[in-house]
């Protein structure tokens, strides 16, 4: 039941309840309780225009709930304080470098935010008559044109809600193509270094999974691939540039072997930002590739989404793209929302409505801003920045693949920590005390104690140097044997290390009222 | 008590085998946070995935070392998964199985053989 | 280029540190056949002003919902969102942060997720809620996949009142995973028809309330029938505001409840991004998809929050994960949670009653038009009407009066034979003038 605060105060007004620990504030860092701890039961921070309506007697044949949902309310000033205080406990790209390898945390242009909030985009309904949303369809059509031109592939399905859905959608198109020629297949091949969504999507698409071995220099082992290809293999799923931050040198051969076996070549395009404008995946033999708009085209990550994962498709796979399809006809642009007509062979819907329109506008704003020249520069600077970090740190930290350039991310292993009693985790947590977000740790799984650093193209040289200097100072502290500093880290963050074991053993996933 | 290369132990009394994971396995997993056990009555074939043991960052399948029918599962692990870390080879047992063929158990490693096997890892 | 901090001199110096002459030397691993010599055939970079003009022109070609009478619903709803919501979600620390994998420097996002899960659990009336799904339709599909895992059965039955996009999405995503999906024929007010289709291989039945035709249903008896057969009940809600007035899915016996959360805190956005709400019973927790945020303590014993039970997820369990979902709908969940915190339970109740009242007023006005028949007996804020002509035609005609009259059912399901059926929705944003404009235009169009 809601603890409703009514009646007289229960203790003298000038006393402090000693049983409650004093909230800790560190300068501008305020401790902030849960909204449920603050009271506000029965309160609302929203006023309504109820003029003339009788709100007392719903016409619902007894299906109305007994009372309001038991949730507290906040006035606007309370809400602002609550969320602003909470926001200050977060790291953000706008604060400092966010070197999460494979996540692509780059600057998010605010123009995209402004454009997505134009009433003509944010305040239109997905099922308005299509004659009244021709501008929205033009956004989709233009975005499709840019994605097709940048990848060299002839078709694109825009609707996948995120990269993982793009993977699934691409695999379902592959399934459709095989089944249409009476050649149903059971298996998808994925390198051991693949991101977890690849095997999970393959399983969700109803395929069995087989892993492909990796060579000592961090690429797909062609001999192993050739041995595993066969009439049961539907697709080979390879990330390129791969999760070790390396370009698959033999990618054309991978595609050739795949096609020779009657399978399709699916490319995980999570790292497209490293090659956009310089390489078209179609020229590598790719049949399908999803593009994380929230990575390459910098729509904000928002603390875990929303993203968008359009998937480009070859001519052979295009007939099996999900609905809706965008088609040109005499009246202008039209969405074919059902599996009929030109979309008769479609795999069907993978979500309601038409996908992530708000993300399309932001991505298109980013594309227009950069243009073909700026996008090429994106790839070059992303790769340059990563190689610069690799060069500066390699003297002290051990690069996992020291020979040759990396692409947009620099991968280190923990060989350089051997014998120091400092782990990758400790080292990464110590970065927090230096004002940086840790790099991606323990991924890819094929590199021991992996540290994957992706600076992106939106970091200045000064910021890259500041970051490298901080890591080199930390590395010097490791060598000096200052193990405690690393074990204890972070000490300057809003909280110390959290007990994840406790969280998992006794899951508390929502607030519950304290026992009376 | 007998052992497998997948780091399970089997303790046969009569035709009932008690099965758990070894101290080495528990140590490698780190803090165990959850154990998913089969339902009693399930028929197991040697090599079947019969349970899942989870730490914070990893989930591992536990394979049936022998064939037989599950007669009991250790319900205590639901409330106290840390028992697997604290007493892996005693009260941290997973299941009891009525073995199909007791000779299967004899074929597993004895402690000395298991310890030599561990030394090779 | 305004987003690129490196100057030519920086690049030259950095190349020297790396020990190569030219940036091309960093792309040597690209096969020569695939190296593009110059920019692709697309326009060059553009100023902010130029981009604003180009996109502003496209935005200007759309009829804005708020610019005139507007009665579209069917899974996406126009509500007023307080100004502070959009201000707060644009704070850098929320907008430009990543999934909170490093809890020491992500307590802001994590505490919001914990509050969000608590709010969603209270609204849906179930003890466990996750940190969001992409949207209501994919949450529905995930619920079906989860029911199949839990029951180890391979069949699901979808009611004829389930939003057709949800049915289609569930069919695509569940069918490929080997689940047999039975969709009952479209029916305005017959959620209980799923009972007759339950058999020993049924993993779950999926019903919607209020359903796509607006009908509100007590699903208690459906829950009992499903449970008696060892199946689960999945309840779908596309209009989250209705939860402020109606009995919750959990209260009526749902095992899994999913909802589209767009109505609270999020704009129409032409269909996305939205936010899927997902809740279930305690017993089913370990089979739930998506991220979960849990309470714990830090090394000094202070309360904090972390992502937990992640061994269910793709980055650990890979091909055995409960779902392939990775990125979800964090910022939309934040908007939902802020708006919900502003409303409170009391405000949500008022908002819901206001929606219900405006919809009844709209119904009464339309019922008075000769030739218009109201089909939905009990509804929250939307209902179906039968018109004497194909609804799609009427809607197009009314758009020329600048009235967006609703959604023709044929747009959602052209094969249902319900071409004369129009779905009409009213919310707190609907005014008396809007209702009058709709009534006037519809009367004239029908009479013509």
PDB file of C-alpha atoms in Angstrom, chain C residues 33-274:
ATOM      1  CA  UNK C  33      39.706  -3.654 -56.377  1.00  0.00           C
ATOM      2  CA  UNK C  34      37.491  -2.152 -53.667  1.00  0.00           C
ATOM      3  CA  UNK C  35      39.347   1.083 -52.965  1.00  0.00           C
ATOM      4  CA  UNK C  36      37.330   4.079 -54.129  1.00  0.00           C
ATOM      5  CA  UNK C  37      39.540   6.709 -55.711  1.00  0.00           C
ATOM      6  CA  UNK C  38      37.329   9.638 -54.734  1.00  0.00           C
ATOM      7  CA  UNK C  39      34.041  10.551 -53.063  1.00  0.00           C
ATOM      8  CA  UNK C  40      30.925   8.615 -54.016  1.00  0.00           C
ATOM      9  CA  UNK C  41      28.297  10.252 -56.177  1.00  0.00           C
ATOM     10  CA  UNK C  42      26.415  12.207 -53.505  1.00  0.00           C
ATOM     11  CA  UNK C  43      26.286  15.930 -52.708  1.00  0.00           C
ATOM     12  CA  UNK C  44      29.186  17.511 -50.844  1.00  0.00           C
ATOM     13  CA  UNK C  45      29.022  18.726 -47.234  1.00  0.00           C
ATOM     14  CA  UNK C  46      26.499  21.415 -46.328  1.00  0.00           C
ATOM     15  CA  UNK C  47      26.079  24.194 -43.761  1.00  0.00           C
ATOM     16  CA  UNK C  48      23.576  23.983 -40.915  1.00  0.00           C
ATOM     17  CA  UNK C  49      21.443  26.532 -42.702  1.00  0.00           C
ATOM     18  CA  UNK C  50      21.398  24.509 -45.905  1.00  0.00           C
ATOM     19  CA  UNK C  51      20.484  21.301 -44.065  1.00  0.00           C
ATOM     20  CA  UNK C  52      17.722  23.077 -42.162  1.00  0.00           C
ATOM     21  CA  UNK C  53      16.314  24.327 -45.459  1.00  0.00           C
ATOM     22  CA  UNK C  54      16.407  20.888 -47.073  1.00  0.00           C
ATOM     23  CA  UNK C  55      14.851  19.017 -44.159  1.00  0.00           C
ATOM     24  CA  UNK C  56      12.512  21.890 -43.316  1.00  0.00           C
ATOM     25  CA  UNK C  57      11.132  21.669 -46.826  1.00  0.00           C
ATOM     26  CA  UNK C  58      10.418  17.944 -46.387  1.00  0.00           C
ATOM     27  CA  UNK C  59       8.832  18.526 -42.973  1.00  0.00           C
ATOM     28  CA  UNK C  60       6.657  21.203 -44.563  1.00  0.00           C
ATOM     29  CA  UNK C  61       5.143  18.634 -46.943  1.00  0.00           C
ATOM     30  CA  UNK C  62       3.519  16.745 -44.055  1.00  0.00           C
ATOM     31  CA  UNK C  63       0.162  17.553 -42.472  1.00  0.00           C
ATOM     32  CA  UNK C  64       1.020  18.084 -38.807  1.00  0.00           C
ATOM     33  CA  UNK C  65      -1.360  16.277 -36.443  1.00  0.00           C
ATOM     34  CA  UNK C  66      -1.670  19.254 -34.126  1.00  0.00           C
ATOM     35  CA  UNK C  67      -2.476  21.713 -36.904  1.00  0.00           C
ATOM     36  CA  UNK C  68      -6.142  20.732 -37.171  1.00  0.00           C
ATOM     37  CA  UNK C  69      -8.807  18.174 -36.313  1.00  0.00           C
ATOM     38  CA  UNK C  70      -7.126  14.809 -35.781  1.00  0.00           C
ATOM     39  CA  UNK C  71      -8.631  11.443 -34.766  1.00  0.00           C
ATOM     40  CA  UNK C  72      -5.972   8.809 -35.571  1.00  0.00           C
ATOM     41  CA  UNK C  73      -4.988   6.160 -33.019  1.00  0.00           C
ATOM     42  CA  UNK C  74      -4.676   2.432 -33.742  1.00  0.00           C
ATOM     43  CA  UNK C  75      -1.440   1.929 -31.839  1.00  0.00           C
ATOM     44  CA  UNK C  76      -0.002   5.483 -31.896  1.00  0.00           C
ATOM     45  CA  UNK C  77      -1.583   8.258 -29.883  1.00  0.00           C
ATOM     46  CA  UNK C  78      -1.326  12.013 -29.774  1.00  0.00           C
ATOM     47  CA  UNK C  79      -1.045  13.276 -26.209  1.00  0.00           C
ATOM     48  CA  UNK C  80       0.282  16.441 -24.696  1.00  0.00           C
ATOM     49  CA  UNK C  81       3.802  16.013 -23.321  1.00  0.00           C
ATOM     50  CA  UNK C  82       4.958  18.523 -20.683  1.00  0.00           C
ATOM     51  CA  UNK C  83       7.746  20.854 -21.859  1.00  0.00           C
ATOM     52  CA  UNK C  84      10.117  19.724 -19.127  1.00  0.00           C
ATOM     53  CA  UNK C  85      10.191  16.158 -20.497  1.00  0.00           C
ATOM     54  CA  UNK C  86      11.844  17.101 -23.759  1.00  0.00           C
ATOM     55  CA  UNK C  87      14.167  19.518 -22.004  1.00  0.00           C
ATOM     56  CA  UNK C  88      15.389  16.840 -19.611  1.00  0.00           C
ATOM     57  CA  UNK C  89      15.927  14.094 -22.175  1.00  0.00           C
ATOM     58  CA  UNK C  90      18.148  16.467 -24.148  1.00  0.00           C
ATOM     59  CA  UNK C  91      20.580  16.883 -21.285  1.00  0.00           C
ATOM     60  CA  UNK C  92      23.962  15.717 -22.561  1.00  0.00           C
ATOM     61  CA  UNK C  93      24.428  13.241 -19.724  1.00  0.00           C
ATOM     62  CA  UNK C  94      21.283  11.363 -20.752  1.00  0.00           C
ATOM     63  CA  UNK C  95      21.309  11.959 -24.504  1.00  0.00           C
ATOM     64  CA  UNK C  96      24.981  11.181 -25.189  1.00  0.00           C
ATOM     65  CA  UNK C  97      25.652   8.360 -22.763  1.00  0.00           C
ATOM     66  CA  UNK C  98      25.938   4.677 -23.608  1.00  0.00           C
ATOM     67  CA  UNK C  99      24.196   1.629 -22.184  1.00  0.00           C
ATOM     68  CA  UNK C 100      25.152   1.710 -18.471  1.00  0.00           C
ATOM     69  CA  UNK C 101      27.726  -1.084 -18.420  1.00  0.00           C
ATOM     70  CA  UNK C 102      30.017   0.881 -16.057  1.00  0.00           C
ATOM     71  CA  UNK C 103      27.687   1.448 -13.131  1.00  0.00           C
ATOM     72  CA  UNK C 104      30.024   3.726 -11.161  1.00  0.00           C
ATOM     73  CA  UNK C 105      29.602   6.426 -13.796  1.00  0.00           C
ATOM     74  CA  UNK C 106      26.104   5.602 -15.006  1.00  0.00           C
ATOM     75  CA  UNK C 107      23.993   5.806 -11.865  1.00  0.00           C
ATOM     76  CA  UNK C 108      21.828   8.475 -13.481  1.00  0.00           C
ATOM     77  CA  UNK C 109      20.639   6.189 -16.254  1.00  0.00           C
ATOM     78  CA  UNK C 110      20.498   3.160 -13.935  1.00  0.00           C
ATOM     79  CA  UNK C 111      18.378   4.832 -11.278  1.00  0.00           C
ATOM     80  CA  UNK C 112      16.014   6.041 -13.993  1.00  0.00           C
ATOM     81  CA  UNK C 113      15.740   2.472 -15.300  1.00  0.00           C
ATOM     82  CA  UNK C 114      14.996   1.171 -11.804  1.00  0.00           C
ATOM     83  CA  UNK C 115      12.286   3.795 -11.389  1.00  0.00           C
ATOM     84  CA  UNK C 116      11.009   3.006 -14.896  1.00  0.00           C
ATOM     85  CA  UNK C 117      10.789  -0.724 -14.098  1.00  0.00           C
ATOM     86  CA  UNK C 118       8.898   0.075 -10.898  1.00  0.00           C
ATOM     87  CA  UNK C 119       6.454   2.307 -12.774  1.00  0.00           C
ATOM     88  CA  UNK C 120       5.899  -0.247 -15.532  1.00  0.00           C
ATOM     89  CA  UNK C 121       5.391  -3.053 -13.018  1.00  0.00           C
ATOM     90  CA  UNK C 122       2.784  -0.953 -11.173  1.00  0.00           C
ATOM     91  CA  UNK C 123       0.966  -0.012 -14.385  1.00  0.00           C
ATOM     92  CA  UNK C 124       0.855  -3.536 -15.768  1.00  0.00           C
ATOM     93  CA  UNK C 125       0.155  -5.080 -12.362  1.00  0.00           C
ATOM     94  CA  UNK C 126       3.002  -7.597 -12.423  1.00  0.00           C
ATOM     95  CA  UNK C 127       6.078  -7.872 -10.196  1.00  0.00           C
ATOM     96  CA  UNK C 128       8.856  -7.882 -12.816  1.00  0.00           C
ATOM     97  CA  UNK C 129       9.376  -5.371 -15.631  1.00  0.00           C
ATOM     98  CA  UNK C 130      12.388  -5.022 -17.910  1.00  0.00           C
ATOM     99  CA  UNK C 131      14.276  -1.894 -18.962  1.00  0.00           C
ATOM    100  CA  UNK C 132      12.304  -1.598 -22.251  1.00  0.00           C
ATOM    101  CA  UNK C 133      11.933  -3.215 -25.655  1.00  0.00           C
ATOM    102  CA  UNK C 134      11.956  -1.557 -29.099  1.00  0.00           C
ATOM    103  CA  UNK C 135       8.190  -1.086 -29.183  1.00  0.00           C
ATOM    104  CA  UNK C 136       4.902  -2.768 -28.354  1.00  0.00           C
ATOM    105  CA  UNK C 137       4.840  -5.003 -31.427  1.00  0.00           C
ATOM    106  CA  UNK C 138       8.297  -6.513 -30.906  1.00  0.00           C
ATOM    107  CA  UNK C 139       7.564  -6.838 -27.178  1.00  0.00           C
ATOM    108  CA  UNK C 140       4.506  -8.890 -28.158  1.00  0.00           C
ATOM    109  CA  UNK C 141       6.614 -11.160 -30.372  1.00  0.00           C
ATOM    110  CA  UNK C 142       9.189 -11.564 -27.594  1.00  0.00           C
ATOM    111  CA  UNK C 143       6.413 -12.507 -25.174  1.00  0.00           C
ATOM    112  CA  UNK C 144       5.341 -15.308 -27.489  1.00  0.00           C
ATOM    113  CA  UNK C 145       8.927 -16.575 -27.871  1.00  0.00           C
ATOM    114  CA  UNK C 146       9.297 -16.468 -24.095  1.00  0.00           C
ATOM    115  CA  UNK C 147       6.060 -18.401 -23.538  1.00  0.00           C
ATOM    116  CA  UNK C 148       7.315 -21.082 -25.918  1.00  0.00           C
ATOM    117  CA  UNK C 149      10.585 -21.368 -23.962  1.00  0.00           C
ATOM    118  CA  UNK C 150       8.797 -21.558 -20.636  1.00  0.00           C
ATOM    119  CA  UNK C 151       6.157 -24.099 -21.640  1.00  0.00           C
ATOM    120  CA  UNK C 152       8.278 -25.956 -24.218  1.00  0.00           C
ATOM    121  CA  UNK C 153       5.247 -25.830 -26.479  1.00  0.00           C
ATOM    122  CA  UNK C 154       5.194 -24.686 -30.089  1.00  0.00           C
ATOM    123  CA  UNK C 155       1.848 -23.061 -30.764  1.00  0.00           C
ATOM    124  CA  UNK C 156       0.378 -19.643 -30.098  1.00  0.00           C
ATOM    125  CA  UNK C 157      -3.102 -18.236 -30.677  1.00  0.00           C
ATOM    126  CA  UNK C 158      -3.561 -14.529 -31.418  1.00  0.00           C
ATOM    127  CA  UNK C 159      -6.953 -12.931 -30.903  1.00  0.00           C
ATOM    128  CA  UNK C 160      -8.898 -11.246 -33.698  1.00  0.00           C
ATOM    129  CA  UNK C 161      -8.678  -8.000 -31.753  1.00  0.00           C
ATOM    130  CA  UNK C 162      -4.892  -7.923 -31.721  1.00  0.00           C
ATOM    131  CA  UNK C 163      -3.469  -5.005 -33.706  1.00  0.00           C
ATOM    132  CA  UNK C 164      -2.748  -6.510 -37.165  1.00  0.00           C
ATOM    133  CA  UNK C 165       0.792  -5.070 -37.179  1.00  0.00           C
ATOM    134  CA  UNK C 166       1.423  -6.854 -33.887  1.00  0.00           C
ATOM    135  CA  UNK C 167       0.031 -10.063 -35.324  1.00  0.00           C
ATOM    136  CA  UNK C 168       2.182  -9.745 -38.435  1.00  0.00           C
ATOM    137  CA  UNK C 169       5.321  -8.920 -36.449  1.00  0.00           C
ATOM    138  CA  UNK C 170       4.732 -11.832 -34.101  1.00  0.00           C
ATOM    139  CA  UNK C 171       4.148 -14.123 -37.051  1.00  0.00           C
ATOM    140  CA  UNK C 172       7.444 -13.141 -38.697  1.00  0.00           C
ATOM    141  CA  UNK C 173       9.558 -13.359 -35.550  1.00  0.00           C
ATOM    142  CA  UNK C 174       7.951 -16.446 -33.994  1.00  0.00           C
ATOM    143  CA  UNK C 175       7.467 -18.433 -37.188  1.00  0.00           C
ATOM    144  CA  UNK C 176      11.176 -18.347 -38.004  1.00  0.00           C
ATOM    145  CA  UNK C 177      11.872 -19.712 -34.533  1.00  0.00           C
ATOM    146  CA  UNK C 178       9.655 -22.696 -35.311  1.00  0.00           C
ATOM    147  CA  UNK C 179       6.476 -21.578 -33.554  1.00  0.00           C
ATOM    148  CA  UNK C 180       3.087 -22.159 -35.133  1.00  0.00           C
ATOM    149  CA  UNK C 181       1.138 -18.885 -35.089  1.00  0.00           C
ATOM    150  CA  UNK C 182      -2.673 -19.004 -35.348  1.00  0.00           C
ATOM    151  CA  UNK C 183      -4.318 -15.658 -35.992  1.00  0.00           C
ATOM    152  CA  UNK C 184      -8.070 -15.608 -35.445  1.00  0.00           C
ATOM    153  CA  UNK C 185     -10.224 -13.615 -37.852  1.00  0.00           C
ATOM    154  CA  UNK C 186     -10.620  -9.919 -37.083  1.00  0.00           C
ATOM    155  CA  UNK C 187     -13.480  -9.373 -34.617  1.00  0.00           C
ATOM    156  CA  UNK C 188     -14.551  -6.176 -32.876  1.00  0.00           C
ATOM    157  CA  UNK C 189     -15.373  -7.642 -29.492  1.00  0.00           C
ATOM    158  CA  UNK C 190     -14.452 -11.324 -29.220  1.00  0.00           C
ATOM    159  CA  UNK C 191     -11.183 -11.682 -27.335  1.00  0.00           C
ATOM    160  CA  UNK C 192     -12.551 -14.751 -25.541  1.00  0.00           C
ATOM    161  CA  UNK C 193     -12.718 -16.604 -28.864  1.00  0.00           C
ATOM    162  CA  UNK C 194      -9.107 -17.646 -28.224  1.00  0.00           C
ATOM    163  CA  UNK C 195     -10.342 -20.036 -25.530  1.00  0.00           C
ATOM    164  CA  UNK C 196     -11.795 -22.441 -28.077  1.00  0.00           C
ATOM    165  CA  UNK C 197      -8.439 -22.632 -29.861  1.00  0.00           C
ATOM    166  CA  UNK C 198      -6.366 -23.653 -26.825  1.00  0.00           C
ATOM    167  CA  UNK C 199      -5.017 -27.195 -26.968  1.00  0.00           C
ATOM    168  CA  UNK C 200      -2.307 -29.245 -25.272  1.00  0.00           C
ATOM    169  CA  UNK C 201       0.405 -27.785 -27.499  1.00  0.00           C
ATOM    170  CA  UNK C 202      -0.555 -24.140 -26.900  1.00  0.00           C
ATOM    171  CA  UNK C 203       2.248 -22.160 -25.305  1.00  0.00           C
ATOM    172  CA  UNK C 204       0.192 -19.003 -24.944  1.00  0.00           C
ATOM    173  CA  UNK C 205      -2.803 -17.036 -26.088  1.00  0.00           C
ATOM    174  CA  UNK C 206      -2.396 -13.360 -26.930  1.00  0.00           C
ATOM    175  CA  UNK C 207      -5.274 -10.949 -26.374  1.00  0.00           C
ATOM    176  CA  UNK C 208      -5.441  -7.176 -26.457  1.00  0.00           C
ATOM    177  CA  UNK C 209      -7.385  -4.776 -24.262  1.00  0.00           C
ATOM    178  CA  UNK C 210      -8.402  -2.194 -25.265  1.00  0.00           C
ATOM    179  CA  UNK C 211      -8.132  -4.055 -28.553  1.00  0.00           C
ATOM    180  CA  UNK C 212      -7.477  -2.584 -31.984  1.00  0.00           C
ATOM    181  CA  UNK C 213     -11.184  -1.789 -32.327  1.00  0.00           C
ATOM    182  CA  UNK C 214     -11.147  -0.089 -28.933  1.00  0.00           C
ATOM    183  CA  UNK C 215     -13.073  -2.835 -27.124  1.00  0.00           C
ATOM    184  CA  UNK C 216     -12.245  -3.249 -23.457  1.00  0.00           C
ATOM    185  CA  UNK C 217     -12.349  -6.822 -22.168  1.00  0.00           C
ATOM    186  CA  UNK C 218     -12.182  -8.517 -18.792  1.00  0.00           C
ATOM    187  CA  UNK C 219      -9.653 -11.227 -19.571  1.00  0.00           C
ATOM    188  CA  UNK C 220      -9.988 -13.088 -16.254  1.00  0.00           C
ATOM    189  CA  UNK C 221     -11.877 -15.998 -17.780  1.00  0.00           C
ATOM    190  CA  UNK C 222      -9.358 -16.252 -20.608  1.00  0.00           C
ATOM    191  CA  UNK C 223      -6.553 -16.439 -18.031  1.00  0.00           C
ATOM    192  CA  UNK C 224      -8.348 -19.242 -16.222  1.00  0.00           C
ATOM    193  CA  UNK C 225      -8.907 -21.211 -19.408  1.00  0.00           C
ATOM    194  CA  UNK C 226      -5.288 -20.785 -20.496  1.00  0.00           C
ATOM    195  CA  UNK C 227      -3.906 -21.791 -17.119  1.00  0.00           C
ATOM    196  CA  UNK C 228      -6.160 -24.818 -16.931  1.00  0.00           C
ATOM    197  CA  UNK C 229      -4.565 -26.010 -20.168  1.00  0.00           C
ATOM    198  CA  UNK C 230      -1.029 -25.274 -18.997  1.00  0.00           C
ATOM    199  CA  UNK C 231      -0.740 -22.277 -21.326  1.00  0.00           C
ATOM    200  CA  UNK C 232       0.216 -18.699 -20.525  1.00  0.00           C
ATOM    201  CA  UNK C 233      -1.821 -15.567 -21.092  1.00  0.00           C
ATOM    202  CA  UNK C 234      -0.142 -12.639 -22.826  1.00  0.00           C
ATOM    203  CA  UNK C 235      -2.074  -9.361 -22.609  1.00  0.00           C
ATOM    204  CA  UNK C 236      -1.256  -6.529 -25.022  1.00  0.00           C
ATOM    205  CA  UNK C 237      -2.104  -2.864 -24.532  1.00  0.00           C
ATOM    206  CA  UNK C 238      -1.265  -0.342 -27.232  1.00  0.00           C
ATOM    207  CA  UNK C 239      -2.579   2.715 -25.365  1.00  0.00           C
ATOM    208  CA  UNK C 240      -0.622   3.011 -22.103  1.00  0.00           C
ATOM    209  CA  UNK C 241      -2.814   5.858 -20.831  1.00  0.00           C
ATOM    210  CA  UNK C 242      -5.725   3.394 -20.579  1.00  0.00           C
ATOM    211  CA  UNK C 243      -3.873   1.711 -17.707  1.00  0.00           C
ATOM    212  CA  UNK C 244      -4.742   4.743 -15.583  1.00  0.00           C
ATOM    213  CA  UNK C 245      -8.407   3.841 -15.696  1.00  0.00           C
ATOM    214  CA  UNK C 246      -8.684   0.133 -16.449  1.00  0.00           C
ATOM    215  CA  UNK C 247      -7.919  -2.933 -14.393  1.00  0.00           C
ATOM    216  CA  UNK C 248      -4.319  -3.940 -14.979  1.00  0.00           C
ATOM    217  CA  UNK C 249      -3.412  -7.039 -17.006  1.00  0.00           C
ATOM    218  CA  UNK C 250      -1.759  -8.557 -13.934  1.00  0.00           C
ATOM    219  CA  UNK C 251      -4.872  -8.060 -11.837  1.00  0.00           C
ATOM    220  CA  UNK C 252      -6.837 -10.016 -14.451  1.00  0.00           C
ATOM    221  CA  UNK C 253      -4.414 -12.942 -14.496  1.00  0.00           C
ATOM    222  CA  UNK C 254      -1.901 -12.163 -17.257  1.00  0.00           C
ATOM    223  CA  UNK C 255       1.392 -14.047 -17.017  1.00  0.00           C
ATOM    224  CA  UNK C 256       3.099 -11.646 -19.390  1.00  0.00           C
ATOM    225  CA  UNK C 257       1.879  -8.132 -20.162  1.00  0.00           C
ATOM    226  CA  UNK C 258       3.297  -5.997 -22.936  1.00  0.00           C
ATOM    227  CA  UNK C 259       2.393  -2.488 -23.956  1.00  0.00           C
ATOM    228  CA  UNK C 260       3.345   0.306 -26.282  1.00  0.00           C
ATOM    229  CA  UNK C 261       4.584   3.117 -24.038  1.00  0.00           C
ATOM    230  CA  UNK C 262       4.651   5.863 -26.687  1.00  0.00           C
ATOM    231  CA  UNK C 263       1.537   7.555 -25.290  1.00  0.00           C
ATOM    232  CA  UNK C 264       3.427   8.621 -22.204  1.00  0.00           C
ATOM    233  CA  UNK C 265       6.292  11.044 -22.833  1.00  0.00           C
ATOM    234  CA  UNK C 266       6.829  10.341 -26.530  1.00  0.00           C
ATOM    235  CA  UNK C 267       5.627  12.001 -29.714  1.00  0.00           C
ATOM    236  CA  UNK C 268       3.995  10.339 -32.709  1.00  0.00           C
ATOM    237  CA  UNK C 269       7.229  10.436 -34.752  1.00  0.00           C
ATOM    238  CA  UNK C 270       5.556   8.762 -37.746  1.00  0.00           C
ATOM    239  CA  UNK C 271       5.720   5.427 -35.919  1.00  0.00           C
ATOM    240  CA  UNK C 272       9.098   5.379 -34.203  1.00  0.00           C
ATOM    241  CA  UNK C 273      11.138   5.405 -32.110  1.00  0.00           C
ATOM    242  CA  UNK C 274       8.705   4.136 -29.494  1.00  0.00           C
TER     243      UNK C 274
END
